[in-house]
Coordinates of C-alpha atoms in Angstrom, one line a residue:
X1 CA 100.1 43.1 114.8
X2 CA 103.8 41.7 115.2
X3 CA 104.3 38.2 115.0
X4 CA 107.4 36.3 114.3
X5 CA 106.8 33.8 111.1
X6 CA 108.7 30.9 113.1
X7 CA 105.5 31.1 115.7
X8 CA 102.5 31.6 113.1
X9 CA 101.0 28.2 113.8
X10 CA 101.1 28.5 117.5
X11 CA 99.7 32.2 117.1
X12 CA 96.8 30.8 114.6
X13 CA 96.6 27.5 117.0
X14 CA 96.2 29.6 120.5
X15 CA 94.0 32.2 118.6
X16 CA 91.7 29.3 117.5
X17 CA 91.0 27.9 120.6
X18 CA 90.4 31.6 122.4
X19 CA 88.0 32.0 119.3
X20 CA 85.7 28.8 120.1
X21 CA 85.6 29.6 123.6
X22 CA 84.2 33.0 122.9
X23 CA 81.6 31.1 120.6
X24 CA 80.3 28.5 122.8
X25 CA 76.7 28.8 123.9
X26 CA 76.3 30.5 127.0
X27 CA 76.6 28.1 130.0
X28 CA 75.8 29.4 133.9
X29 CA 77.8 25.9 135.2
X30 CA 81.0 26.7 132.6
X31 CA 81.1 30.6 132.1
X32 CA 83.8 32.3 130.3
X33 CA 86.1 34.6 132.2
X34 CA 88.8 36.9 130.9
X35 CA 91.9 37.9 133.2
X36 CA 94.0 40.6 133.0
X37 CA 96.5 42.8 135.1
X38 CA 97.5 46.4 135.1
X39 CA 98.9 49.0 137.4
X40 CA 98.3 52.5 138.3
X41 CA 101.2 54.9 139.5
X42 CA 99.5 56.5 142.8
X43 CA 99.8 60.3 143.0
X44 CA 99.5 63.3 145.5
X45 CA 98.8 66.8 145.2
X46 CA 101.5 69.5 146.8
X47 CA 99.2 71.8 146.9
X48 CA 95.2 71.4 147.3
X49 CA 93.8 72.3 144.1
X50 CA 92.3 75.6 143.8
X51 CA 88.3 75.1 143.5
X52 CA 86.3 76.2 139.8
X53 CA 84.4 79.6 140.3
X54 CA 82.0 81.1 137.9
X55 CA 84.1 81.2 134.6
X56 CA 86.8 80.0 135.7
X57 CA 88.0 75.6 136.0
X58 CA 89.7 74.2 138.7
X59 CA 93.2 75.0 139.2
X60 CA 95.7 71.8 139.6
X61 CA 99.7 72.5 140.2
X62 CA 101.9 70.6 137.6
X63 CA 103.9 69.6 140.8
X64 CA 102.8 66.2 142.3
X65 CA 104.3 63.5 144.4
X66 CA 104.5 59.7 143.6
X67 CA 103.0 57.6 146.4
X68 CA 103.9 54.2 144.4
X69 CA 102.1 51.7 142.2
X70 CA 99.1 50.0 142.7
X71 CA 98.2 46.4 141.0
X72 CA 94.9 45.9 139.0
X73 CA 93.9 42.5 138.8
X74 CA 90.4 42.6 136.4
X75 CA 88.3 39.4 135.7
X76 CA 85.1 40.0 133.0
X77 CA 82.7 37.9 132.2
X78 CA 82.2 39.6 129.2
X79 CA 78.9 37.7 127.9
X80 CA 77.5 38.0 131.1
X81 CA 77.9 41.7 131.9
X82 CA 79.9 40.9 135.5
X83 CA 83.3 41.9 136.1
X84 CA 85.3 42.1 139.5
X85 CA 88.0 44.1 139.9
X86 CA 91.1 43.7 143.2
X87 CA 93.2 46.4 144.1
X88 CA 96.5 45.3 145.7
X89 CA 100.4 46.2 146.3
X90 CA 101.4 43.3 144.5
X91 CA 100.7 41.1 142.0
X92 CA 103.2 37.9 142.5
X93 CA 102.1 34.1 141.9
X94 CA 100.5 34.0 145.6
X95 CA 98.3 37.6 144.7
X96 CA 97.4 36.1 141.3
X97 CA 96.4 32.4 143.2
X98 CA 94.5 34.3 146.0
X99 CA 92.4 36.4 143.3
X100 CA 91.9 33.0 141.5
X101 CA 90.3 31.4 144.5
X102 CA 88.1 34.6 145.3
X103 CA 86.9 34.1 141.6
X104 CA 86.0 30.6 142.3
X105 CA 84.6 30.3 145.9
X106 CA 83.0 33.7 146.0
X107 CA 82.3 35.0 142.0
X108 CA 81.2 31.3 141.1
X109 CA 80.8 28.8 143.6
X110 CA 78.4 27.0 141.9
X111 CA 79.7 27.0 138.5
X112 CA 81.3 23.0 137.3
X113 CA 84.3 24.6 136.0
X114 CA 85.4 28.5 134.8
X115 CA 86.7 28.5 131.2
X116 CA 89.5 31.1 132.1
X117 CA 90.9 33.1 129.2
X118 CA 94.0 35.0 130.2
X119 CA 97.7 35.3 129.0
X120 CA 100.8 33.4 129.8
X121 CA 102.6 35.3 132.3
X122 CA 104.6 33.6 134.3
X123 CA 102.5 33.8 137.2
X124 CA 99.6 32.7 135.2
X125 CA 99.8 28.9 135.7
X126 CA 98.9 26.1 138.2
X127 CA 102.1 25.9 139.9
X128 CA 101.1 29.4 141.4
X129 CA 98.5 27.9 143.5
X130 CA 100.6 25.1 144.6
X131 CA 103.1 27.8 146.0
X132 CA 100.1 30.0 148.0
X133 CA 98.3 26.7 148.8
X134 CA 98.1 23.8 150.6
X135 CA 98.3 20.4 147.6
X136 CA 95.1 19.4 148.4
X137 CA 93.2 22.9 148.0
X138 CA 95.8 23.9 145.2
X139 CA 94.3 20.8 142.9
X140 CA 90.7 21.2 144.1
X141 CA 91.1 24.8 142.9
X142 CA 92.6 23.7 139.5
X143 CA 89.7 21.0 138.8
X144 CA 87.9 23.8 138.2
X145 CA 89.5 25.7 136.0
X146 CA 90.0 25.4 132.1
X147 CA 92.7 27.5 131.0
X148 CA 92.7 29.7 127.8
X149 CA 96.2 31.1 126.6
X150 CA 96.4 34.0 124.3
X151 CA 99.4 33.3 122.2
X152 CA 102.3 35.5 122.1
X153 CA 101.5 39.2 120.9
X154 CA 97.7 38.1 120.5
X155 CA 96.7 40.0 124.1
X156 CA 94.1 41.6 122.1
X157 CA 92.2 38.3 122.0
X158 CA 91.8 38.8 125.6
X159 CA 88.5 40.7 126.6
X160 CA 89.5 42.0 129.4
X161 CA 91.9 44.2 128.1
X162 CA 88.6 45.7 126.7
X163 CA 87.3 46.4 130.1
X164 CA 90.5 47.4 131.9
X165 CA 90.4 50.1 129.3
X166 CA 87.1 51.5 130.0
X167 CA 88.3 51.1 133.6
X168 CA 91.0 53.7 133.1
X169 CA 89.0 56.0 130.9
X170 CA 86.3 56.5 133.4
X171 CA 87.7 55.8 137.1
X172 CA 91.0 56.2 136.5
X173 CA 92.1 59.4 134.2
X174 CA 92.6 61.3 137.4
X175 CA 95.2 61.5 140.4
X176 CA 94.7 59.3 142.9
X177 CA 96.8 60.1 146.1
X178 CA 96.8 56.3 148.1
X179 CA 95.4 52.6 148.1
X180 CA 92.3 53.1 150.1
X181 CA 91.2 55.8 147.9
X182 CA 91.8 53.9 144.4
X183 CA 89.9 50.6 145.7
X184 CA 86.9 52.7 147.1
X185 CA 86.8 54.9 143.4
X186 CA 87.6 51.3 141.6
X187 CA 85.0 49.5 143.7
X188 CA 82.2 52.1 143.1
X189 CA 82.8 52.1 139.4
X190 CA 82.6 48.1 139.7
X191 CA 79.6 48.4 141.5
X192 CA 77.8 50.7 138.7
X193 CA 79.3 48.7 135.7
X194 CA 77.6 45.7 137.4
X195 CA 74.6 47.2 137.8
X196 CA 74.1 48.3 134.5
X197 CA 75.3 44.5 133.3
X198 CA 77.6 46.0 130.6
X199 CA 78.2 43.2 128.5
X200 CA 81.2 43.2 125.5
X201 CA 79.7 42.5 122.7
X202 CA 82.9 40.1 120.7
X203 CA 82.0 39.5 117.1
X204 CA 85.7 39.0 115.6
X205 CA 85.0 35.1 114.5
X206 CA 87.3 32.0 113.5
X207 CA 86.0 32.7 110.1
X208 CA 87.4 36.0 110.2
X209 CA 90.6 35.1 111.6
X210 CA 90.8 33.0 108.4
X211 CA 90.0 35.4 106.1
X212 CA 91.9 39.0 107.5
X213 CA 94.5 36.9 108.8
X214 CA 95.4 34.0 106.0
X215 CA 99.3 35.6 105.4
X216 CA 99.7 34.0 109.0
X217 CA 98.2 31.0 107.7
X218 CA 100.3 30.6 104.6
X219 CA 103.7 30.3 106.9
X220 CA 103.0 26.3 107.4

């Protein structure tokens, strides 16, 4: 872990707060939701692959072709077992804004607020639903949000990193030629993951932080 003394007590301060929200009793009207983003470099075979036989694997040519990146936006609720996971081209303040509405109108409707952990990308902020939205949507949107921010070079804090690494361990370890093929093997592994209610089971604690982090404590 690499963090700059001059920014230990906004580290340890960002850090707490990510830590109590993790600890909170479980609330249906308030859930916790960690957001994260990735990409995927989109590649094509030259040549079909040659099929396995009796004794022998499959044969795949080194040669490939690039076909471009796709965006993975990927939103956990880690204590719940529920993720969803968007597919897209891009992933500017309007794409973040319009996956943040889909979370809210569709994922939680009826929830009072979503206590949204996630880091501070530029993108990441209200003013990015201001510029995809109309003002009065854009507020009603962020009345119900309660923003988390990992501090700076604390994006392990963030669960979903958790889950966007399982998601490229067991979806996405192979080529995948085009976008329609990556959100239908993306959305079937959702789909299964959900099913199964995989929850994340966080037990790093404020305590701890205290105690296997205290050097970071000892710079104010």
């Amino acid at each position: 872990m690499k963090i700059p003394p001059e920014g230990s007590a906004a580290f340890v301060a960002a850090m707490e707060d990510v830590l109590a929200v993790y600890h909170l009793p479980y609330e249906p009207a308030y859930p916790v939701v960690c957001m994260d983003e990735s990409c995927k470099q989109m590649v094509g075979e030259v040549r079909d692959p040659i099929p396995c036989a009796p004794g022998r694997p499959v044969r795949i040519d080194d040669e490939y072709v690039r076909n471009g990146v796709a965006e993975i936006f990927m939103e956990v609720e880690p204590f719940a077992g529920k993720r969803h996971v968007a597919v897209t081209e891009r992933r500017t303040r309007k794409d973040w804004a319009l996956q943040i509405k889909q979370m809210l109108d569709e994922c939680y409707p009826d929830a009072n607020k979503v206590r949204l952990v996630m880091d501070n990308l530029n993108t990441h902020n209200i003013a990015s639903l201001y510029e995809a939205f109309e003002p009065g949507e854009a507020r009603r949107l962020a009345e119900r949000l309660e923003i988390h921010y990992t501090p700076k070079h604390g994006s392990w804090l963030n669960m979903a990193e958790i889950e966007l690494s399982v998601l490229k361990g067991q979806c996405l370890g192979c080529r995948i030629p085009d976008m329609a093929t990556m959100q239908a093997e993306v959305s079937a592994w959702q789909k299964d993951r959900n099913n199964s209610a995989r929850k994340i089971d966080w037990q790093f604690t404020t305590a701890d932080a205290r105690t296997k982090l205290k050097r970071f404590y000892t710079n104010f």
